[in-house]
Coordinates of C-alpha atoms in Angstrom, one line a residue:
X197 CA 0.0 0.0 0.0
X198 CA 1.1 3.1 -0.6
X199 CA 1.9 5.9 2.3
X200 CA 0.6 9.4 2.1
X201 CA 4.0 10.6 2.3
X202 CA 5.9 9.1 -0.6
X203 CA 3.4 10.7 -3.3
X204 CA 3.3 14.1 -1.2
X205 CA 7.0 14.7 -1.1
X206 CA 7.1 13.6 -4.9
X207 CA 4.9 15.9 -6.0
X208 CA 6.7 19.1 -3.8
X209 CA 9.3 17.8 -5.6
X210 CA 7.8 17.6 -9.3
X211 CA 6.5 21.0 -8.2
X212 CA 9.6 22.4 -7.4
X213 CA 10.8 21.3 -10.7
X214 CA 8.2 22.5 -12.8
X215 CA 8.5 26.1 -11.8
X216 CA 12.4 25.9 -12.2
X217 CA 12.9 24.4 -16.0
X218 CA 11.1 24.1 -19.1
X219 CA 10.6 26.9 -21.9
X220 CA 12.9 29.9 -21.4
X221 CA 15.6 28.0 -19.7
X222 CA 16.6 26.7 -16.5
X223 CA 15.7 29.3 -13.5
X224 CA 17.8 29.1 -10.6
X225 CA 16.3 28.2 -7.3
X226 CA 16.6 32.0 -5.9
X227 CA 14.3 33.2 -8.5
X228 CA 11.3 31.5 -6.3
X229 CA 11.4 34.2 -4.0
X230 CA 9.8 36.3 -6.8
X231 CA 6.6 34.6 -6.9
X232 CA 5.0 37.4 -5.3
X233 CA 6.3 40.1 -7.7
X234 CA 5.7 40.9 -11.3
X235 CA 8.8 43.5 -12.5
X236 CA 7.9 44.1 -16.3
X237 CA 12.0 44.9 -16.4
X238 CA 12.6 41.0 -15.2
X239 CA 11.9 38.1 -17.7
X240 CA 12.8 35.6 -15.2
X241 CA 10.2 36.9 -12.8
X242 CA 7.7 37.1 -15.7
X243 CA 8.6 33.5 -16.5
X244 CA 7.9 32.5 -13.1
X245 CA 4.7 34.2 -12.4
X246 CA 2.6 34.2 -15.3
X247 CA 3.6 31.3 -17.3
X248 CA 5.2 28.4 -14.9
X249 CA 3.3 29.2 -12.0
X250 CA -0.2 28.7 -13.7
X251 CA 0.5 26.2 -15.5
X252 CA 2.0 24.3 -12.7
X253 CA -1.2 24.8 -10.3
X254 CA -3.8 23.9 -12.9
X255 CA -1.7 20.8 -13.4
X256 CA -2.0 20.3 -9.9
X257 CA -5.3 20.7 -10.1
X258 CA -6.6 18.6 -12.9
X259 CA -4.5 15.8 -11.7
X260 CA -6.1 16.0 -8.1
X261 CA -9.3 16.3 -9.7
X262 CA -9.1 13.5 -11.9
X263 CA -7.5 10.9 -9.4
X264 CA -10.1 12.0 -6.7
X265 CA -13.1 11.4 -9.3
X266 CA -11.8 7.9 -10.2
X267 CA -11.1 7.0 -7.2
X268 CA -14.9 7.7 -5.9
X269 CA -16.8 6.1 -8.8
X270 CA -14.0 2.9 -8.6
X271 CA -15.7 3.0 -4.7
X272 CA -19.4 3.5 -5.9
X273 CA -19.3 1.0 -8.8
X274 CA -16.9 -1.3 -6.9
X275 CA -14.8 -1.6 -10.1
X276 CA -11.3 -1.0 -10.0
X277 CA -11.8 -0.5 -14.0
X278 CA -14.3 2.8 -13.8
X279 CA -13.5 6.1 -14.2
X280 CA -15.1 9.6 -15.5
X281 CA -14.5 9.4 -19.0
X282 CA -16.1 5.6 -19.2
X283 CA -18.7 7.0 -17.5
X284 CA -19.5 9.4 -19.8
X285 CA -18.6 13.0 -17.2
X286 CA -15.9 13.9 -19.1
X287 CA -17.9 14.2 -22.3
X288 CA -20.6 16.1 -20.7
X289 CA -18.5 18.8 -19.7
X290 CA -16.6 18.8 -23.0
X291 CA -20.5 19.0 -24.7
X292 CA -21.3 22.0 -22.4
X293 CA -18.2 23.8 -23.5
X294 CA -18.4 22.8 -27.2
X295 CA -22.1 23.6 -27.2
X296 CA -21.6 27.1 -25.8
X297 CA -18.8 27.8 -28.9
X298 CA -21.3 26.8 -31.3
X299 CA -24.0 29.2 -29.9
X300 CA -22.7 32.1 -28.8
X301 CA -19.1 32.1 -29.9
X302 CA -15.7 32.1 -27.9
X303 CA -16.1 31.9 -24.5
X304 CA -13.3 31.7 -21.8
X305 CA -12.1 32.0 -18.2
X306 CA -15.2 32.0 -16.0
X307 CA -17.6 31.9 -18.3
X308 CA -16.9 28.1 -19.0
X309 CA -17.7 27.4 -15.7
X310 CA -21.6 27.1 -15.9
X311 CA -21.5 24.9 -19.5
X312 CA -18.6 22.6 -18.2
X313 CA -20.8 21.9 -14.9
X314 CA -24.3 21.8 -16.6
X315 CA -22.7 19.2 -18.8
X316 CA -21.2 17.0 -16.3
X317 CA -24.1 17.5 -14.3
X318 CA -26.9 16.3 -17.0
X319 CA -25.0 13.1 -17.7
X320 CA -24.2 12.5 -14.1
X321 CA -28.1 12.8 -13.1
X322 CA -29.1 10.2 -16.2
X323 CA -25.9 7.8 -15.2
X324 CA -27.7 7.6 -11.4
X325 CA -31.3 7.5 -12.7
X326 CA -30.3 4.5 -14.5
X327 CA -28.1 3.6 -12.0
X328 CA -31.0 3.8 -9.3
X329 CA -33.0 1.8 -12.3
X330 CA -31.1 -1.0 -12.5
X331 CA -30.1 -0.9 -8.8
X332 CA -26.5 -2.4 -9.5
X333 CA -23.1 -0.8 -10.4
X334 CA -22.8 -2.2 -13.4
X335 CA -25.5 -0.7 -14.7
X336 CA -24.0 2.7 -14.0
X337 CA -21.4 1.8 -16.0
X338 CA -22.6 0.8 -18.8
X339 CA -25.3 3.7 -18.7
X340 CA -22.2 5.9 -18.8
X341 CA -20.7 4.1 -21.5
X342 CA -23.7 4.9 -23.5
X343 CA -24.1 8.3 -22.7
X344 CA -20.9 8.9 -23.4
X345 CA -20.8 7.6 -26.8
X346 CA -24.3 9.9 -27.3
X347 CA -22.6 12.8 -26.0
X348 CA -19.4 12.2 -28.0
X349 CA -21.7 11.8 -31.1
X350 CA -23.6 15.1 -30.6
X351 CA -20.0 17.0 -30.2
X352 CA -18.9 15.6 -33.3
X353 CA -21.9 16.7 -34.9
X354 CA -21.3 20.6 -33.8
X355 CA -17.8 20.7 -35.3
X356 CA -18.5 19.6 -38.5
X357 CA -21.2 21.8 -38.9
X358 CA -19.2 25.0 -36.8
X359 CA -16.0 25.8 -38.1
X360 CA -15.3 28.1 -35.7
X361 CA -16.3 25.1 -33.2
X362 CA -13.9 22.7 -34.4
X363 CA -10.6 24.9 -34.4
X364 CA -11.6 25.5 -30.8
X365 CA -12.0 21.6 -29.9
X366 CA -8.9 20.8 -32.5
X367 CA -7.5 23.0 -30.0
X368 CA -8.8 21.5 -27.0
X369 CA -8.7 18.2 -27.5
X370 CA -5.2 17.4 -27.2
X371 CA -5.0 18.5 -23.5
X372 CA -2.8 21.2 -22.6
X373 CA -2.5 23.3 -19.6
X374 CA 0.6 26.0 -22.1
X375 CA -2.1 28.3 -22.1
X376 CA -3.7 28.5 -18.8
X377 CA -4.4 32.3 -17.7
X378 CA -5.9 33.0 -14.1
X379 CA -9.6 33.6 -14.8
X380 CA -9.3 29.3 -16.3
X381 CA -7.6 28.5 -13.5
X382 CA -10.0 30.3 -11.0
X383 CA -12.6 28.5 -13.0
X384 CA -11.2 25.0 -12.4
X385 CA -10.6 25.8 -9.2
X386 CA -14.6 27.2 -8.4
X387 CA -15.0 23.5 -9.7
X388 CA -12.5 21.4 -8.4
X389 CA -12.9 22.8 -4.7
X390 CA -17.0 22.2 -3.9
X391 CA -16.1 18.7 -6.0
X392 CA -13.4 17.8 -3.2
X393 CA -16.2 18.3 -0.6
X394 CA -18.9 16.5 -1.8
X395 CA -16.4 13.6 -2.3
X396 CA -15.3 13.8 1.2
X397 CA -19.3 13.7 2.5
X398 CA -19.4 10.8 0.5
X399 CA -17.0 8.8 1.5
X400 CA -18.4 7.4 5.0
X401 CA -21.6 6.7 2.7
X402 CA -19.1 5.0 0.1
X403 CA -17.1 3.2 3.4
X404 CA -21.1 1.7 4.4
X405 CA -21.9 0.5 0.9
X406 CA -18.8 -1.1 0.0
X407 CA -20.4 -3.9 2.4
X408 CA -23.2 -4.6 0.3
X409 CA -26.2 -2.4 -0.3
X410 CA -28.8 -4.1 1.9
X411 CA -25.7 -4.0 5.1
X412 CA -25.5 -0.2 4.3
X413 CA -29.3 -0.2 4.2
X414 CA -29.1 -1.8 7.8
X415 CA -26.9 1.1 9.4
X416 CA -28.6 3.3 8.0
X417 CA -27.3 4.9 4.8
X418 CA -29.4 6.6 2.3
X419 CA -28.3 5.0 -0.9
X420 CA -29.7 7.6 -2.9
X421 CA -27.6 10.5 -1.2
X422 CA -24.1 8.4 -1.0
X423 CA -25.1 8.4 -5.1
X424 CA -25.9 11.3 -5.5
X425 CA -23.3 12.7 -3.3
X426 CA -20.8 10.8 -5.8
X427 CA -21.9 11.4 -8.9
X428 CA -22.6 15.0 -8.0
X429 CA -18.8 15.3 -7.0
X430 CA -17.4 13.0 -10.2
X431 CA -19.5 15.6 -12.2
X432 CA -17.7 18.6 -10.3
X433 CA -14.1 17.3 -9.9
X434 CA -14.5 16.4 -14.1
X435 CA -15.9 19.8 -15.6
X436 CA -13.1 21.4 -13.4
X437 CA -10.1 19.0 -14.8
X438 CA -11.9 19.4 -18.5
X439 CA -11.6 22.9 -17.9
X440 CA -7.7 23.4 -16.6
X441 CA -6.7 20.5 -18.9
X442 CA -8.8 19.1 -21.5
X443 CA -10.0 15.4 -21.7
X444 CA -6.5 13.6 -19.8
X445 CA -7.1 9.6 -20.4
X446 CA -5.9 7.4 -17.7
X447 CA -5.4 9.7 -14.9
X448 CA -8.8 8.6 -13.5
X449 CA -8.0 5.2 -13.6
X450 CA -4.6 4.6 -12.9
X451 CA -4.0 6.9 -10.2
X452 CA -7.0 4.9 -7.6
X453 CA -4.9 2.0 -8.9
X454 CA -1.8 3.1 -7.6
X455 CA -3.4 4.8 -4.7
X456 CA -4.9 1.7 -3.2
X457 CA -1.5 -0.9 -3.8
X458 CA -2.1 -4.2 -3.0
X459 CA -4.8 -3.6 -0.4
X460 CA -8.1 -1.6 0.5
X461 CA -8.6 1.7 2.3
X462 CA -10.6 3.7 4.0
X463 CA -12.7 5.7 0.7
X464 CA -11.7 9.3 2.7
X465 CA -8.4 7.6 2.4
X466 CA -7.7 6.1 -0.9
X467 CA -9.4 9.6 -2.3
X468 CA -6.6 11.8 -0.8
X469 CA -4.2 9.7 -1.8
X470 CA -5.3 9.5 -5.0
X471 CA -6.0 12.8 -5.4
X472 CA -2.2 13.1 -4.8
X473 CA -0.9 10.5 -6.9
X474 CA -3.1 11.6 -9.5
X475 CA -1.5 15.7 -9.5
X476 CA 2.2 13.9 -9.3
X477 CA 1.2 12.0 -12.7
X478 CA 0.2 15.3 -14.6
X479 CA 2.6 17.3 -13.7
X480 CA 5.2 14.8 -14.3
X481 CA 3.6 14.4 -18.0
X482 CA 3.6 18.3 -17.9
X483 CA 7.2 18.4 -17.1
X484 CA 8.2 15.6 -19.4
X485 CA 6.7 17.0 -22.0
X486 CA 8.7 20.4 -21.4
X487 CA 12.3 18.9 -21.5
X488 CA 12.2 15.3 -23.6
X489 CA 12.7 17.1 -27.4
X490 CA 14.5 20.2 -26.6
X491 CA 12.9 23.3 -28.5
X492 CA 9.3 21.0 -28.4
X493 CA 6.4 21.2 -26.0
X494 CA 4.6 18.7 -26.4
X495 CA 1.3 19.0 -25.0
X496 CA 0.2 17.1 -21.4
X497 CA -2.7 15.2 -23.1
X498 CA 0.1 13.3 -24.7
X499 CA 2.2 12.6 -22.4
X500 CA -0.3 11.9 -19.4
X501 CA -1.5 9.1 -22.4
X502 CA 1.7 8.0 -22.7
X503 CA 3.1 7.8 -19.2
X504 CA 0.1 6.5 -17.8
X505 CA -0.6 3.6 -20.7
X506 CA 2.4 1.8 -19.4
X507 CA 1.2 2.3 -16.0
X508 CA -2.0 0.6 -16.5
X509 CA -0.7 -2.6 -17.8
X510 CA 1.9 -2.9 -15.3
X511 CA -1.0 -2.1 -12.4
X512 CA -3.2 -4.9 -14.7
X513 CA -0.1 -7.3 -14.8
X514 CA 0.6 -6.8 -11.1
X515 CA -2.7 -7.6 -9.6
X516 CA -3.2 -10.1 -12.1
X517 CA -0.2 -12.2 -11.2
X518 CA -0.7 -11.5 -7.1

């Protein structure tokens, strides 16, 4: 099982790193005690604050996000294979966004904040009425699967008929936090942050019904709210990684992997520490993507893939040979 403290000195560390190298050159360590100034006559202080600096935190944040989500559906389906794109959140919030280009034209910053959440939240209410439906776990999965096919249908639709629409998700798609300016990341974070709590009132509920539903029943847990509660902080903890990071693939699924080792935990827990594991893993695929082909950036949708690909089939191999 994996301690607290290993991923949290790893990622002080991967943050540490992030602020100090990529574009622009290697920063020495005394530059950090500029962070709270911004001298239009200092390039290494503008390098700092307004590029490095946001870009690191919505990192940290989509990561966080992502690895807390999968880690609370994993809980509420009891399947160490779900997470928020197979349930269709993640394509919710990217149809809320999408939708909103092909309307009313380019919106950013805070305004995403209402399409991103309206999105997630629409599919996460059909996953749990079809959830509550068929009364199992499995069938909130494979409702997601379907919504998230319908959803990823309807986007494709709006970008081949909007031009405009599908620059903005050719764009998007890739994943990317390069870009990130602080009304996005106080976005994500008006997300992100109300996401964090509902998963942590969850997570006694989650504790209860990892026993079985009719034991949970018995001591007195309200199904319907430890759902609800879940799916309503999957929906928040998505829209808020979809908008610091774009759709990042295996972050959600890997990181609860890792998180939980070779045996259980607590859901409170395994969240945290897979809300941890899960930041280390995108900025590490952040920073990697800064410094592997000098004079290339190459964008953290990418990398994340490609780091955490390998990671799954090791986790896969792992538990499959234990």
């Amino acid at each position: 099982m994996i301690r607290t403290g290993l991923p949290l000195a790893a990622l002080l560390c991967l943050g540490l790193v992030s602020l100090l190298v990529g574009a622009g050159g290697v920063l020495p360590p005394g530059a950090l005690a500029t962070l709270g100034q911004v001298d239009p006559a200092d390039s290494q202080t503008i390098l700092l604050t307004q590029m490095r600096l946001p870009r690191t935190l919505a990192a940290l944040l989509a990561g966080g996000a992502l690895g807390a989500a999968g880690a609370v559906i994993q809980s509420l389906t009891r399947n160490p294979l779900a997470e928020p794109g197979l349930l269709g959140v993640n394509a919710g919030a990217a149809l809320g966004i999408i939708g909103t280009l092909w309307l009313g034209g380019a919106v950013s910053g805070l305004g995403l904040i209402a399409p991103a959440a309206a999105g997630a939240a629409v599919v996460s209410g059909l996953i749990l009425a079809l959830g509550l439906r068929l009364d199992t776990g499995l069938g909130l999965i494979l409702g997601g699967a379907a919504l998230a096919g319908m959803a990823t249908a309807v986007l494709r639709g709006m970008i081949l008929l909007d031009p405009f629409a599908f620059d903005a998700w050719r764009g998007w798609i890739v994943g990317s936090v390069a870009a990130v300016d602080a009304p996005t990341l106080a976005a994500g974070a008006l997300l992100v942050l109300p996401g964090a709590a509902l998963a942590a009132a969850a997570a006694q509920k989650l504790d209860a019904m990892a026993m079985g539903d009719e034991a949970a029943r018995a001591l007195g847990t309200s199904l319907l709210l430890a759902r609800a509660l879940s799916l309503g902080a999957v929906a928040l903890l998505s829209a808020g990684a979809v908008i610091l990071a774009g759709p990042l693939v295996f972050v959600g699924l890997i990181a609860p992997q890792l998180a939980r080792g070779r045996g259980e935990a607590r859901t409170g827990l395994l969240t945290f520490r897979a809300a941890l594991l899960g930041a280390a893993l995108v900025l590490a695929a952040d920073v990697a993507g800064r410094v592997a082909i000098p004079g290339l950036s190459i964008p953290i949708g990418l990398s994340a893939a490609l780091i955490g690909g390998p990671l799954v089939i090791w986790q896969m191999t792992r538990r499959l040979q234990a």
